[in-house]
Amino acid sequence: MESIGGNAMRPNASTKMVLITSVVLAVFSLLPVFGVLTGVLGIDSYWLMSMAFFVLVTGNLLNGV
């Protein structure tokens, strides 16, 4: 898969870890909605989803720093 100019965007190890971390946090935040782990996490689903989004945005902004 080539992009304009011939440079393909290849994720490095830290980018993959940021993506995996944010997806795991997002999944954990959705579990109480489906009745799984209700009240076990000790943190509101909204804040957990906000942390997942913050991790993803921070990982994208600090890419290559």
mmCIF file with all atom_site columns, C-alpha atoms in Angstrom:
data_model
loop_
_atom_site.group_PDB
_atom_site.id
_atom_site.type_symbol
_atom_site.label_atom_id
_atom_site.label_alt_id
_atom_site.label_comp_id
_atom_site.label_asym_id
_atom_site.label_entity_id
_atom_site.label_seq_id
_atom_site.pdbx_PDB_ins_code
_atom_site.Cartn_x
_atom_site.Cartn_y
_atom_site.Cartn_z
_atom_site.occupancy
_atom_site.B_iso_or_equiv
_atom_site.pdbx_formal_charge
_atom_site.auth_seq_id
_atom_site.auth_comp_id
_atom_site.auth_asym_id
_atom_site.auth_atom_id
_atom_site.pdbx_PDB_model_num
ATOM 1  C CA . MET A 1 1  ? 0.000   0.000  0.000  1.00 0.00 ? 1  MET A CA 1
ATOM 2  C CA . GLU A 1 2  ? 1.735   3.115  -1.219 1.00 0.00 ? 2  GLU A CA 1
ATOM 3  C CA . SER A 1 3  ? 0.922   6.680  -0.319 1.00 0.00 ? 3  SER A CA 1
ATOM 4  C CA . ILE A 1 4  ? 1.624   9.803  -2.328 1.00 0.00 ? 4  ILE A CA 1
ATOM 5  C CA . GLY A 1 5  ? 5.342   10.113 -2.911 1.00 0.00 ? 5  GLY A CA 1
ATOM 6  C CA . GLY A 1 6  ? 5.999   6.407  -2.362 1.00 0.00 ? 6  GLY A CA 1
ATOM 7  C CA . ASN A 1 7  ? 6.364   6.566  1.435  1.00 0.00 ? 7  ASN A CA 1
ATOM 8  C CA . ALA A 1 8  ? 4.176   4.027  3.172  1.00 0.00 ? 8  ALA A CA 1
ATOM 9  C CA . MET A 1 9  ? 3.047   4.820  6.698  1.00 0.00 ? 9  MET A CA 1
ATOM 10 C CA . ARG A 1 10 ? 4.436   2.056  8.860  1.00 0.00 ? 10 ARG A CA 1
ATOM 11 C CA . PRO A 1 11 ? 3.473   1.949  12.548 1.00 0.00 ? 11 PRO A CA 1
ATOM 12 C CA . ASN A 1 12 ? 6.355   1.454  14.941 1.00 0.00 ? 12 ASN A CA 1
ATOM 13 C CA . ALA A 1 13 ? 6.257   -0.480 18.223 1.00 0.00 ? 13 ALA A CA 1
ATOM 14 C CA . SER A 1 14 ? 5.237   2.498  20.356 1.00 0.00 ? 14 SER A CA 1
ATOM 15 C CA . THR A 1 15 ? 2.405   3.413  17.980 1.00 0.00 ? 15 THR A CA 1
ATOM 16 C CA . LYS A 1 16 ? 1.055   -0.127 18.154 1.00 0.00 ? 16 LYS A CA 1
ATOM 17 C CA . MET A 1 17 ? 1.258   -0.078 21.964 1.00 0.00 ? 17 MET A CA 1
ATOM 18 C CA . VAL A 1 18 ? -0.637  3.234  22.133 1.00 0.00 ? 18 VAL A CA 1
ATOM 19 C CA . LEU A 1 19 ? -3.344  1.862  19.846 1.00 0.00 ? 19 LEU A CA 1
ATOM 20 C CA . ILE A 1 20 ? -3.667  -1.376 21.817 1.00 0.00 ? 20 ILE A CA 1
ATOM 21 C CA . THR A 1 21 ? -3.795  0.502  25.137 1.00 0.00 ? 21 THR A CA 1
ATOM 22 C CA . SER A 1 22 ? -6.494  2.881  23.938 1.00 0.00 ? 22 SER A CA 1
ATOM 23 C CA . VAL A 1 23 ? -8.587  0.047  22.481 1.00 0.00 ? 23 VAL A CA 1
ATOM 24 C CA . VAL A 1 24 ? -8.336  -1.956 25.722 1.00 0.00 ? 24 VAL A CA 1
ATOM 25 C CA . LEU A 1 25 ? -9.400  1.082  27.775 1.00 0.00 ? 25 LEU A CA 1
ATOM 26 C CA . ALA A 1 26 ? -12.298 1.725  25.396 1.00 0.00 ? 26 ALA A CA 1
ATOM 27 C CA . VAL A 1 27 ? -13.466 -1.898 25.614 1.00 0.00 ? 27 VAL A CA 1
ATOM 28 C CA . PHE A 1 28 ? -13.278 -1.816 29.425 1.00 0.00 ? 28 PHE A CA 1
ATOM 29 C CA . SER A 1 29 ? -15.365 1.355  29.432 1.00 0.00 ? 29 SER A CA 1
ATOM 30 C CA . LEU A 1 30 ? -18.057 -0.331 27.328 1.00 0.00 ? 30 LEU A CA 1
ATOM 31 C CA . LEU A 1 31 ? -18.340 -3.489 29.457 1.00 0.00 ? 31 LEU A CA 1
ATOM 32 C CA . PRO A 1 32 ? -20.705 -1.969 32.077 1.00 0.00 ? 32 PRO A CA 1
ATOM 33 C CA . VAL A 1 33 ? -23.033 -0.876 29.263 1.00 0.00 ? 33 VAL A CA 1
ATOM 34 C CA . PHE A 1 34 ? -23.538 -4.547 28.373 1.00 0.00 ? 34 PHE A CA 1
ATOM 35 C CA . GLY A 1 35 ? -23.881 -5.621 32.025 1.00 0.00 ? 35 GLY A CA 1
ATOM 36 C CA . VAL A 1 36 ? -20.402 -7.098 32.405 1.00 0.00 ? 36 VAL A CA 1
ATOM 37 C CA . LEU A 1 37 ? -18.170 -5.909 35.286 1.00 0.00 ? 37 LEU A CA 1
ATOM 38 C CA . THR A 1 38 ? -20.823 -3.562 36.640 1.00 0.00 ? 38 THR A CA 1
ATOM 39 C CA . GLY A 1 39 ? -19.276 -1.579 39.493 1.00 0.00 ? 39 GLY A CA 1
ATOM 40 C CA . VAL A 1 40 ? -16.101 -3.685 39.615 1.00 0.00 ? 40 VAL A CA 1
ATOM 41 C CA . LEU A 1 41 ? -13.829 -1.192 37.872 1.00 0.00 ? 41 LEU A CA 1
ATOM 42 C CA . GLY A 1 42 ? -14.324 1.560  40.456 1.00 0.00 ? 42 GLY A CA 1
ATOM 43 C CA . ILE A 1 43 ? -14.210 4.281  37.795 1.00 0.00 ? 43 ILE A CA 1
ATOM 44 C CA . ASP A 1 44 ? -16.994 5.722  35.701 1.00 0.00 ? 44 ASP A CA 1
ATOM 45 C CA . SER A 1 45 ? -17.208 4.534  32.086 1.00 0.00 ? 45 SER A CA 1
ATOM 46 C CA . TYR A 1 46 ? -17.159 8.111  30.826 1.00 0.00 ? 46 TYR A CA 1
ATOM 47 C CA . TRP A 1 47 ? -13.769 8.803  32.418 1.00 0.00 ? 47 TRP A CA 1
ATOM 48 C CA . LEU A 1 48 ? -12.344 5.512  31.203 1.00 0.00 ? 48 LEU A CA 1
ATOM 49 C CA . MET A 1 49 ? -13.419 6.302  27.628 1.00 0.00 ? 49 MET A CA 1
ATOM 50 C CA . SER A 1 50 ? -11.976 9.803  28.037 1.00 0.00 ? 50 SER A CA 1
ATOM 51 C CA . MET A 1 51 ? -8.648  8.302  29.118 1.00 0.00 ? 51 MET A CA 1
ATOM 52 C CA . ALA A 1 52 ? -8.675  6.011  26.075 1.00 0.00 ? 52 ALA A CA 1
ATOM 53 C CA . PHE A 1 53 ? -9.249  8.984  23.779 1.00 0.00 ? 53 PHE A CA 1
ATOM 54 C CA . PHE A 1 54 ? -6.550  11.018 25.569 1.00 0.00 ? 54 PHE A CA 1
ATOM 55 C CA . VAL A 1 55 ? -4.024  8.174  25.189 1.00 0.00 ? 55 VAL A CA 1
ATOM 56 C CA . LEU A 1 56 ? -4.828  7.891  21.480 1.00 0.00 ? 56 LEU A CA 1
ATOM 57 C CA . VAL A 1 57 ? -4.608  11.648 20.844 1.00 0.00 ? 57 VAL A CA 1
ATOM 58 C CA . THR A 1 58 ? -1.390  11.988 22.847 1.00 0.00 ? 58 THR A CA 1
ATOM 59 C CA . GLY A 1 59 ? 0.165   9.087  20.965 1.00 0.00 ? 59 GLY A CA 1
ATOM 60 C CA . ASN A 1 60 ? -0.717  10.703 17.645 1.00 0.00 ? 60 ASN A CA 1
ATOM 61 C CA . LEU A 1 61 ? 0.510   14.162 18.623 1.00 0.00 ? 61 LEU A CA 1
ATOM 62 C CA . LEU A 1 62 ? 3.796   12.932 20.073 1.00 0.00 ? 62 LEU A CA 1
ATOM 63 C CA . ASN A 1 63 ? 4.568   10.618 17.163 1.00 0.00 ? 63 ASN A CA 1
ATOM 64 C CA . GLY A 1 64 ? 8.231   10.996 16.297 1.00 0.00 ? 64 GLY A CA 1
ATOM 65 C CA . VAL A 1 65 ? 9.148   13.124 19.307 1.00 0.00 ? 65 VAL A CA 1
#
